[in-house]
Short mmCIF file of C-alpha atoms in Angstrom, two decimals:
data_model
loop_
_atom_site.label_atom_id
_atom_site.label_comp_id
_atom_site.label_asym_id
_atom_site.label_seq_id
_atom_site.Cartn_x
_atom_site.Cartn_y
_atom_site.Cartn_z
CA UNK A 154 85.88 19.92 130.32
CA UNK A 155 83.01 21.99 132.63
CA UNK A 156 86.10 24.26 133.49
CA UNK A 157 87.22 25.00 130.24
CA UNK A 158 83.51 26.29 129.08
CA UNK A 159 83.02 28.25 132.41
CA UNK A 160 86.20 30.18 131.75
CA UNK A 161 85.44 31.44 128.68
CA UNK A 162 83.28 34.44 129.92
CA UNK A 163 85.62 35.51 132.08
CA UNK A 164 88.77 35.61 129.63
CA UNK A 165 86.30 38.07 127.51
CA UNK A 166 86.03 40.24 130.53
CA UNK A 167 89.63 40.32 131.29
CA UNK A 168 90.47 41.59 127.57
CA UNK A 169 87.30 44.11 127.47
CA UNK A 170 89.01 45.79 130.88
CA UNK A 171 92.63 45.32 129.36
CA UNK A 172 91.47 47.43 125.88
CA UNK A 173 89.73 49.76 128.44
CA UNK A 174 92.75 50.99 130.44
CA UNK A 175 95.39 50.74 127.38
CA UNK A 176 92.96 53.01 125.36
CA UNK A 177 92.19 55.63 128.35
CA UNK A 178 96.16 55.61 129.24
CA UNK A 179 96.71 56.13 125.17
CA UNK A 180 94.40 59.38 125.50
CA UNK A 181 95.47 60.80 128.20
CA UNK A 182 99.21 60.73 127.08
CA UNK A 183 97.66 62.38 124.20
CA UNK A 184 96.36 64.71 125.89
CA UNK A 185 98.99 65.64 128.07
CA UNK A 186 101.16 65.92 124.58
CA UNK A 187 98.75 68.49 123.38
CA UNK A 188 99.12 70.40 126.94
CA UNK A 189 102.72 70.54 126.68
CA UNK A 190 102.44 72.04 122.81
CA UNK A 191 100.45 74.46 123.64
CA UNK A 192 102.46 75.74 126.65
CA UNK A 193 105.50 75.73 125.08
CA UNK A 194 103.33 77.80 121.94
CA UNK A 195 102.92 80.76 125.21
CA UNK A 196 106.32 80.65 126.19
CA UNK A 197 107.93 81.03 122.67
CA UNK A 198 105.48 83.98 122.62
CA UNK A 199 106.68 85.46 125.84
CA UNK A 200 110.10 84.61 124.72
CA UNK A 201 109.23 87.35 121.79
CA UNK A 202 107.89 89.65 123.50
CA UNK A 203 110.61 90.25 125.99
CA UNK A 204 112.64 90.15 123.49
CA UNK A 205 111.01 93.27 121.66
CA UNK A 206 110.98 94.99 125.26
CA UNK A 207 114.31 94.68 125.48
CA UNK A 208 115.68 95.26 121.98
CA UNK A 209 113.35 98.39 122.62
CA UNK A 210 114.97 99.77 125.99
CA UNK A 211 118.25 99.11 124.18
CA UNK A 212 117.57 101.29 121.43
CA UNK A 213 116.29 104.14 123.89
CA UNK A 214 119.22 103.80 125.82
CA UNK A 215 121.19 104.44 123.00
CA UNK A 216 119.37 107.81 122.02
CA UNK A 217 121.13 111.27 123.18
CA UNK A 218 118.85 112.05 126.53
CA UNK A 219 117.96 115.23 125.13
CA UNK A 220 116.35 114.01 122.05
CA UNK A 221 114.15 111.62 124.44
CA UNK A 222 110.73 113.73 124.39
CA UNK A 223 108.16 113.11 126.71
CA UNK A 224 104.99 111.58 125.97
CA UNK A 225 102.40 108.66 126.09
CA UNK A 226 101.94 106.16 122.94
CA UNK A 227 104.98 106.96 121.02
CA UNK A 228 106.35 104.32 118.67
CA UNK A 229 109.17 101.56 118.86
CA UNK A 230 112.21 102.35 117.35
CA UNK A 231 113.92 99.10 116.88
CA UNK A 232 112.29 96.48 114.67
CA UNK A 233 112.34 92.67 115.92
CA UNK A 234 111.29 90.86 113.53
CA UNK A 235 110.11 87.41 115.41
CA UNK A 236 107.23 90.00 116.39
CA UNK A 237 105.33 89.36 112.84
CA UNK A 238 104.48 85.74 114.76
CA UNK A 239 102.23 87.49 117.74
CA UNK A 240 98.39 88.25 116.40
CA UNK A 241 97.12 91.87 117.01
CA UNK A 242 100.40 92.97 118.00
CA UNK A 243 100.25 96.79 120.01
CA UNK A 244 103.39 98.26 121.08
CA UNK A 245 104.02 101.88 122.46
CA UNK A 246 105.90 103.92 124.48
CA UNK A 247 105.57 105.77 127.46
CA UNK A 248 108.44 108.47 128.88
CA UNK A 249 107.99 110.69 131.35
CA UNK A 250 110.64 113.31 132.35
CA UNK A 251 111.12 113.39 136.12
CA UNK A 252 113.48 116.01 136.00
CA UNK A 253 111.42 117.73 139.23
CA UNK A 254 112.05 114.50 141.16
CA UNK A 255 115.08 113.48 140.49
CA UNK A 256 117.79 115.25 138.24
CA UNK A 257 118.84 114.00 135.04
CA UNK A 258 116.33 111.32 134.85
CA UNK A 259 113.42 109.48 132.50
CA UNK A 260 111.32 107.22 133.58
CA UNK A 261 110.50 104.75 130.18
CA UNK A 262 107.93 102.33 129.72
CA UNK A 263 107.77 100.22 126.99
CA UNK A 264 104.41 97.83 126.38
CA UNK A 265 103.45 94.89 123.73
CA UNK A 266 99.81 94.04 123.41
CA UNK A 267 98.85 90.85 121.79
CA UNK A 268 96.20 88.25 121.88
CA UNK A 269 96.91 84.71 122.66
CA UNK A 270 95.44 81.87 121.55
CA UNK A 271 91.78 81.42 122.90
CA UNK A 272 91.31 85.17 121.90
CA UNK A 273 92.82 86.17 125.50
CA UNK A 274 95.11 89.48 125.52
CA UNK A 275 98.38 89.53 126.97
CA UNK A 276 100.17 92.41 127.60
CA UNK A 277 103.80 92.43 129.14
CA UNK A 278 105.44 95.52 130.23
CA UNK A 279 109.09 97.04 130.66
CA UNK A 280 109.73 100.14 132.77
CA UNK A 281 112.89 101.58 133.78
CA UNK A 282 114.73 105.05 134.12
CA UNK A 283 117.12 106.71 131.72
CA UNK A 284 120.04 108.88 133.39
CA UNK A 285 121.95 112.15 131.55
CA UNK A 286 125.32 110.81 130.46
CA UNK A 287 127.82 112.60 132.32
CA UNK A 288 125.63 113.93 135.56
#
């Protein structure tokens, strides 16, 4: 019977360290859940922006090269809509005619603005050159 009352600590010990390492494994898969939802929140954003960048390009490409003016902060001309889900969205566009360079070409960058969560900004950029149908 002396065994029986000496063990009786110890089984108290044993279930204190058991409840110990199920709860700390229970919060960190929490935590690692959390992680992985807010990562995935940054690359749907991404996923957005590029999007916009290249529904963007697309629409420029389309344009007749003549009526592609140069000049710094002009607007988008296609509309995506998934961009109403970015906060303090800025979008603009740059072209610049390198006709002295190189004949029959723009040069077009296109450039979203937004800020992420944590209040960082993120800005993603596009660049790429236009060419004169037909030259």
């Amino acid at each position: 019977m002396t065994d029986i009352k000496n063990n009786r600590g110890a089984s108290l010990l044993e279930l204190t360290c058991a409840l110990f390492l199920v709860t700390v494994g229970a919060f960190g898969a929490l935590h690692m859940y959390l992680i992985g939802i807010d990562k995935a929140k940054g690359v749907q954003e991404y996923e957005i922006a590029m999007q916009a960048l290249n529904n963007e390009i697309e629409s420029l490409r389309a344009v007749d090269f003549e009526e592609l003016k140069a000049g710094t902060g002009l607007p988008f001309l296609s509309d995506t809509p998934a961009l109403d889900r970015l906060v303090n969205v800025e979008r603009n566009t740059v072209i610049v005619d390198k006709a002295e360079e190189t004949r029959g070409l723009k040069q077009v960058r296109v450039r979203i603005r937004w800020t992420g969560e944590y209040g960082r900004r993120i800005e993603k950029n596009l660049t790429t050159l236009i060419a004169k149908k037909g030259v």
